[in-house]
């Protein structure tokens, strides 16, 4: 029986016991740390009702929810623009023409190397000098699209390279042009396989929208700063609530990613089972074809 390749040898009985002990000790250490932090916050009065009272008003809740909507809108626009730019970049990066591949590689390496915060500030300072007076959302989306398109292009390129070369060769053998083979055969399969990685890219974009507070764009983090400036005693509470709201969006995306991974795993298992059954049926048919002449000879004798 062939064993699946692994990066390390599976642990034995003693190794599994050690891993269990380390897991229990680590969990107890984390619980003790959280308990110590909670006791420190309790002693400093961070759980007092007057510091949380502002978040019980519907006006404050609606104010933060509007900031969350602005964050999601900026993330959605940035993700769409980044993917639209990343798709041709990945194809150009894989081009057989050296100058096209080098230009796409230079773009990717350049915008990957620039910190996103500096890129946002550069857009805000320089674009108005070129008479491009956009709203804050436009500056944020443009900067994030340039930065994340370079990152997403590498994800798309890795997904294309992960497919077997036989897919493209079979399409070319059927008479397709290289561009048709890429767009109609290779790219759809690559997009399906790299969907979990694309969801992780969207999660990174959602988290990076918090940098819009420097513009300032009226997103969730900026709204929390407005709340804490109105109620300075609730600074830590505002940061905690905003962190939970970001965590909720991240949890939804991670759940979606797990659902996609489970669905791909079930599809792969069904494909393996179908190929196994097909192979077994082929072996049986071949055996019958081999045994049939011998049975006829014996019957004649």
mmCIF file of N, CA, C and O in Angstrom, residues 104-165:
data_model
loop_
_atom_site.group_PDB
_atom_site.id
_atom_site.type_symbol
_atom_site.label_atom_id
_atom_site.label_comp_id
_atom_site.label_asym_id
_atom_site.label_seq_id
_atom_site.Cartn_x
_atom_site.Cartn_y
_atom_site.Cartn_z
ATOM 1 N N UNK A 104 5.872 42.694 -16.309
ATOM 2 C CA UNK A 104 4.917 42.265 -15.292
ATOM 3 C C UNK A 104 5.625 41.926 -13.981
ATOM 4 O O UNK A 104 5.141 42.273 -12.896
ATOM 5 N N UNK A 105 6.786 41.288 -14.059
ATOM 6 C CA UNK A 105 7.548 40.988 -12.855
ATOM 7 C C UNK A 105 8.033 42.237 -12.144
ATOM 8 O O UNK A 105 8.032 42.299 -10.909
ATOM 9 N N UNK A 106 8.437 43.259 -12.915
ATOM 10 C CA UNK A 106 8.872 44.519 -12.297
ATOM 11 C C UNK A 106 7.722 45.197 -11.572
ATOM 12 O O UNK A 106 7.892 45.729 -10.464
ATOM 13 N N UNK A 107 6.538 45.198 -12.198
ATOM 14 C CA UNK A 107 5.357 45.780 -11.531
ATOM 15 C C UNK A 107 5.058 45.045 -10.227
ATOM 16 O O UNK A 107 4.823 45.674 -9.177
ATOM 17 N N UNK A 108 5.074 43.720 -10.278
ATOM 18 C CA UNK A 108 4.741 42.929 -9.093
ATOM 19 C C UNK A 108 5.744 43.164 -7.977
ATOM 20 O O UNK A 108 5.376 43.410 -6.817
ATOM 21 N N UNK A 109 7.027 43.129 -8.299
ATOM 22 C CA UNK A 109 8.048 43.305 -7.267
ATOM 23 C C UNK A 109 8.037 44.729 -6.713
ATOM 24 O O UNK A 109 8.279 44.937 -5.524
ATOM 25 N N UNK A 110 7.745 45.714 -7.565
ATOM 26 C CA UNK A 110 7.746 47.112 -7.116
ATOM 27 C C UNK A 110 6.631 47.370 -6.110
ATOM 28 O O UNK A 110 6.869 47.911 -5.021
ATOM 29 N N UNK A 111 5.418 46.969 -6.435
ATOM 30 C CA UNK A 111 4.292 47.273 -5.546
ATOM 31 C C UNK A 111 4.209 46.316 -4.368
ATOM 32 O O UNK A 111 3.534 46.623 -3.383
ATOM 33 N N UNK A 112 4.875 45.170 -4.465
ATOM 34 C CA UNK A 112 4.978 44.322 -3.270
ATOM 35 C C UNK A 112 5.957 44.901 -2.261
ATOM 36 O O UNK A 112 5.800 44.686 -1.048
ATOM 37 N N UNK A 113 6.966 45.617 -2.749
ATOM 38 C CA UNK A 113 8.012 46.125 -1.861
ATOM 39 C C UNK A 113 7.590 47.403 -1.138
ATOM 40 O O UNK A 113 8.131 47.713 -0.074
ATOM 41 N N UNK A 114 6.641 48.164 -1.698
ATOM 42 C CA UNK A 114 6.238 49.429 -1.083
ATOM 43 C C UNK A 114 5.248 49.157 0.043
ATOM 44 O O UNK A 114 4.239 48.468 -0.168
ATOM 45 N N UNK A 115 5.480 49.675 1.250
ATOM 46 C CA UNK A 115 4.481 49.533 2.319
ATOM 47 C C UNK A 115 3.167 50.203 1.928
ATOM 48 O O UNK A 115 3.151 51.274 1.316
ATOM 49 N N UNK A 116 2.074 49.562 2.271
ATOM 50 C CA UNK A 116 0.767 50.056 1.853
ATOM 51 C C UNK A 116 0.467 51.420 2.459
ATOM 52 O O UNK A 116 -0.141 52.278 1.793
ATOM 53 N N UNK A 117 0.875 51.658 3.680
ATOM 54 C CA UNK A 117 0.611 52.949 4.320
ATOM 55 C C UNK A 117 1.296 54.080 3.562
ATOM 56 O O UNK A 117 0.689 55.141 3.322
ATOM 57 N N UNK A 118 2.551 53.884 3.169
ATOM 58 C CA UNK A 118 3.260 54.906 2.398
ATOM 59 C C UNK A 118 2.624 55.103 1.026
ATOM 60 O O UNK A 118 2.570 56.227 0.510
ATOM 61 N N UNK A 119 2.125 54.038 0.442
ATOM 62 C CA UNK A 119 1.474 54.146 -0.863
ATOM 63 C C UNK A 119 0.183 54.955 -0.758
ATOM 64 O O UNK A 119 -0.118 55.786 -1.631
ATOM 65 N N UNK A 120 -0.574 54.755 0.307
ATOM 66 C CA UNK A 120 -1.802 55.531 0.511
ATOM 67 C C UNK A 120 -1.471 57.008 0.696
ATOM 68 O O UNK A 120 -2.112 57.894 0.099
ATOM 69 N N UNK A 121 -0.464 57.304 1.509
ATOM 70 C CA UNK A 121 -0.079 58.701 1.729
ATOM 71 C C UNK A 121 0.428 59.341 0.436
ATOM 72 O O UNK A 121 0.156 60.514 0.163
ATOM 73 N N UNK A 122 1.162 58.581 -0.361
ATOM 74 C CA UNK A 122 1.653 59.114 -1.630
ATOM 75 C C UNK A 122 0.487 59.446 -2.556
ATOM 76 O O UNK A 122 0.506 60.486 -3.240
ATOM 77 N N UNK A 123 -0.526 58.588 -2.617
ATOM 78 C CA UNK A 123 -1.685 58.855 -3.465
ATOM 79 C C UNK A 123 -2.419 60.114 -3.014
ATOM 80 O O UNK A 123 -2.851 60.935 -3.823
ATOM 81 N N UNK A 124 -2.557 60.289 -1.713
ATOM 82 C CA UNK A 124 -3.281 61.449 -1.189
ATOM 83 C C UNK A 124 -2.521 62.735 -1.471
ATOM 84 O O UNK A 124 -3.124 63.792 -1.730
ATOM 85 N N UNK A 125 -1.202 62.682 -1.454
ATOM 86 C CA UNK A 125 -0.403 63.904 -1.631
ATOM 87 C C UNK A 125 -0.212 64.242 -3.105
ATOM 88 O O UNK A 125 -0.326 65.398 -3.520
ATOM 89 N N UNK A 126 0.076 63.231 -3.933
ATOM 90 C CA UNK A 126 0.475 63.486 -5.316
ATOM 91 C C UNK A 126 -0.692 63.554 -6.296
ATOM 92 O O UNK A 126 -0.657 64.345 -7.238
ATOM 93 N N UNK A 127 -1.705 62.729 -6.116
ATOM 94 C CA UNK A 127 -2.793 62.730 -7.088
ATOM 95 C C UNK A 127 -3.560 64.051 -7.147
ATOM 96 O O UNK A 127 -3.935 64.493 -8.241
ATOM 97 N N UNK A 128 -3.832 64.712 -6.020
ATOM 98 C CA UNK A 128 -4.473 66.041 -6.149
ATOM 99 C C UNK A 128 -3.620 67.049 -6.911
ATOM 100 O O UNK A 128 -4.161 67.953 -7.557
ATOM 101 N N UNK A 129 -2.283 66.905 -6.872
ATOM 102 C CA UNK A 129 -1.420 67.806 -7.638
ATOM 103 C C UNK A 129 -1.576 67.581 -9.135
ATOM 104 O O UNK A 129 -1.287 68.482 -9.939
ATOM 105 N N UNK A 130 -2.054 66.388 -9.523
ATOM 106 C CA UNK A 130 -2.323 66.081 -10.937
ATOM 107 C C UNK A 130 -3.779 66.358 -11.299
ATOM 108 O O UNK A 130 -4.261 65.869 -12.321
ATOM 109 N N UNK A 131 -4.458 67.122 -10.443
ATOM 110 C CA UNK A 131 -5.865 67.490 -10.646
ATOM 111 C C UNK A 131 -6.791 66.281 -10.618
ATOM 112 O O UNK A 131 -7.822 66.256 -11.291
ATOM 113 N N UNK A 132 -6.411 65.296 -9.839
ATOM 114 C CA UNK A 132 -7.270 64.134 -9.601
ATOM 115 C C UNK A 132 -7.828 64.258 -8.186
ATOM 116 O O UNK A 132 -7.303 63.686 -7.233
ATOM 117 N N UNK A 133 -8.855 65.075 -8.062
ATOM 118 C CA UNK A 133 -9.442 65.353 -6.754
ATOM 119 C C UNK A 133 -10.534 64.320 -6.468
ATOM 120 O O UNK A 133 -11.715 64.545 -6.720
ATOM 121 N N UNK A 134 -10.125 63.181 -5.941
ATOM 122 C CA UNK A 134 -11.050 62.095 -5.661
ATOM 123 C C UNK A 134 -11.515 62.164 -4.211
ATOM 124 O O UNK A 134 -10.877 62.803 -3.362
ATOM 125 N N UNK A 135 -12.610 61.475 -3.885
ATOM 126 C CA UNK A 135 -12.960 61.310 -2.468
ATOM 127 C C UNK A 135 -11.977 60.369 -1.782
ATOM 128 O O UNK A 135 -11.161 59.703 -2.425
ATOM 129 N N UNK A 136 -12.059 60.320 -0.470
ATOM 130 C CA UNK A 136 -11.118 59.485 0.291
ATOM 131 C C UNK A 136 -11.228 58.015 -0.091
ATOM 132 O O UNK A 136 -10.220 57.302 -0.125
ATOM 133 N N UNK A 137 -12.433 57.560 -0.410
ATOM 134 C CA UNK A 137 -12.595 56.167 -0.825
ATOM 135 C C UNK A 137 -11.821 55.869 -2.102
ATOM 136 O O UNK A 137 -11.222 54.794 -2.246
ATOM 137 N N UNK A 138 -11.790 56.810 -3.042
ATOM 138 C CA UNK A 138 -11.065 56.595 -4.288
ATOM 139 C C UNK A 138 -9.570 56.451 -4.056
ATOM 140 O O UNK A 138 -8.925 55.566 -4.649
ATOM 141 N N UNK A 139 -8.983 57.307 -3.203
ATOM 142 C CA UNK A 139 -7.555 57.186 -2.907
ATOM 143 C C UNK A 139 -7.240 55.848 -2.243
ATOM 144 O O UNK A 139 -6.248 55.186 -2.584
ATOM 145 N N UNK A 140 -8.076 55.447 -1.291
ATOM 146 C CA UNK A 140 -7.826 54.200 -0.573
ATOM 147 C C UNK A 140 -7.938 52.995 -1.505
ATOM 148 O O UNK A 140 -7.073 52.104 -1.496
ATOM 149 N N UNK A 141 -8.986 52.951 -2.323
ATOM 150 C CA UNK A 141 -9.193 51.820 -3.227
ATOM 151 C C UNK A 141 -8.075 51.749 -4.263
ATOM 152 O O UNK A 141 -7.566 50.657 -4.577
ATOM 153 N N UNK A 142 -7.664 52.896 -4.797
ATOM 154 C CA UNK A 142 -6.615 52.902 -5.813
ATOM 155 C C UNK A 142 -5.297 52.377 -5.251
ATOM 156 O O UNK A 142 -4.616 51.538 -5.867
ATOM 157 N N UNK A 143 -4.923 52.849 -4.064
ATOM 158 C CA UNK A 143 -3.669 52.393 -3.458
ATOM 159 C C UNK A 143 -3.728 50.913 -3.100
ATOM 160 O O UNK A 143 -2.772 50.154 -3.356
ATOM 161 N N UNK A 144 -4.841 50.475 -2.535
ATOM 162 C CA UNK A 144 -4.948 49.064 -2.159
ATOM 163 C C UNK A 144 -5.027 48.164 -3.386
ATOM 164 O O UNK A 144 -4.532 47.029 -3.369
ATOM 165 N N UNK A 145 -5.652 48.645 -4.462
ATOM 166 C CA UNK A 145 -5.715 47.842 -5.688
ATOM 167 C C UNK A 145 -4.319 47.639 -6.275
ATOM 168 O O UNK A 145 -3.975 46.534 -6.724
ATOM 169 N N UNK A 146 -3.495 48.684 -6.275
ATOM 170 C CA UNK A 146 -2.134 48.547 -6.792
ATOM 171 C C UNK A 146 -1.309 47.575 -5.944
ATOM 172 O O UNK A 146 -0.573 46.732 -6.478
ATOM 173 N N UNK A 147 -1.432 47.695 -4.643
ATOM 174 C CA UNK A 147 -0.633 46.849 -3.748
ATOM 175 C C UNK A 147 -1.097 45.397 -3.791
ATOM 176 O O UNK A 147 -0.286 44.466 -3.986
ATOM 177 N N UNK A 148 -2.386 45.183 -3.639
ATOM 178 C CA UNK A 148 -2.887 43.810 -3.548
ATOM 179 C C UNK A 148 -2.994 43.132 -4.909
ATOM 180 O O UNK A 148 -3.074 41.904 -4.965
ATOM 181 N N UNK A 149 -3.022 43.898 -5.994
ATOM 182 C CA UNK A 149 -2.985 43.246 -7.301
ATOM 183 C C UNK A 149 -1.656 42.534 -7.514
ATOM 184 O O UNK A 149 -1.605 41.446 -8.119
ATOM 185 N N UNK A 150 -0.571 43.120 -7.009
ATOM 186 C CA UNK A 150 0.731 42.458 -7.108
ATOM 187 C C UNK A 150 0.757 41.170 -6.281
ATOM 188 O O UNK A 150 1.306 40.142 -6.711
ATOM 189 N N UNK A 151 0.149 41.211 -5.089
ATOM 190 C CA UNK A 151 0.115 40.007 -4.258
ATOM 191 C C UNK A 151 -0.802 38.941 -4.850
ATOM 192 O O UNK A 151 -0.464 37.752 -4.878
ATOM 193 N N UNK A 152 -1.967 39.367 -5.347
ATOM 194 C CA UNK A 152 -2.923 38.405 -5.898
ATOM 195 C C UNK A 152 -2.414 37.813 -7.205
ATOM 196 O O UNK A 152 -2.729 36.660 -7.536
ATOM 197 N N UNK A 153 -1.642 38.584 -7.967
ATOM 198 C CA UNK A 153 -1.090 38.052 -9.210
ATOM 199 C C UNK A 153 -0.192 36.852 -8.947
ATOM 200 O O UNK A 153 -0.189 35.875 -9.722
ATOM 201 N N UNK A 154 0.561 36.876 -7.876
ATOM 202 C CA UNK A 154 1.400 35.730 -7.536
ATOM 203 C C UNK A 154 0.556 34.530 -7.122
ATOM 204 O O UNK A 154 0.913 33.384 -7.393
ATOM 205 N N UNK A 155 -0.582 34.789 -6.475
ATOM 206 C CA UNK A 155 -1.489 33.699 -6.110
ATOM 207 C C UNK A 155 -2.055 33.041 -7.373
ATOM 208 O O UNK A 155 -2.108 31.810 -7.496
ATOM 209 N N UNK A 156 -2.472 33.882 -8.329
ATOM 210 C CA UNK A 156 -3.026 33.354 -9.579
ATOM 211 C C UNK A 156 -1.956 32.589 -10.353
ATOM 212 O O UNK A 156 -2.208 31.513 -10.912
ATOM 213 N N UNK A 157 -0.753 33.130 -10.404
ATOM 214 C CA UNK A 157 0.325 32.451 -11.136
ATOM 215 C C UNK A 157 0.652 31.098 -10.500
ATOM 216 O O UNK A 157 0.873 30.099 -11.202
ATOM 217 N N UNK A 158 0.668 31.054 -9.158
ATOM 218 C CA UNK A 158 0.932 29.784 -8.484
ATOM 219 C C UNK A 158 -0.184 28.776 -8.759
ATOM 220 O O UNK A 158 0.082 27.579 -8.927
ATOM 221 N N UNK A 159 -1.433 29.253 -8.814
ATOM 222 C CA UNK A 159 -2.531 28.348 -9.122
ATOM 223 C C UNK A 159 -2.441 27.781 -10.530
ATOM 224 O O UNK A 159 -2.740 26.606 -10.760
ATOM 225 N N UNK A 160 -2.011 28.607 -11.479
ATOM 226 C CA UNK A 160 -1.861 28.121 -12.859
ATOM 227 C C UNK A 160 -0.721 27.114 -12.950
ATOM 228 O O UNK A 160 -0.834 26.066 -13.604
ATOM 229 N N UNK A 161 0.395 27.395 -12.295
ATOM 230 C CA UNK A 161 1.537 26.492 -12.349
ATOM 231 C C UNK A 161 1.294 25.184 -11.604
ATOM 232 O O UNK A 161 2.000 24.195 -11.846
ATOM 233 N N UNK A 162 0.326 25.177 -10.675
ATOM 234 C CA UNK A 162 0.060 23.954 -9.918
ATOM 235 C C UNK A 162 -0.678 22.903 -10.723
ATOM 236 O O UNK A 162 -0.706 21.732 -10.335
ATOM 237 N N UNK A 163 -1.298 23.300 -11.848
ATOM 238 C CA UNK A 163 -2.016 22.336 -12.672
ATOM 239 C C UNK A 163 -1.039 21.489 -13.481
ATOM 240 O O UNK A 163 0.035 21.956 -13.861
ATOM 241 N N UNK A 164 -1.386 20.249 -13.777
ATOM 242 C CA UNK A 164 -0.528 19.414 -14.629
ATOM 243 C C UNK A 164 -0.405 20.016 -16.031
ATOM 244 O O UNK A 164 -1.365 20.578 -16.569
ATOM 245 N N UNK A 165 0.763 19.876 -16.626
ATOM 246 C CA UNK A 165 0.975 20.425 -17.963
ATOM 247 C C UNK A 165 0.153 19.700 -19.021
ATOM 248 O O UNK A 165 -0.077 20.217 -20.108
#
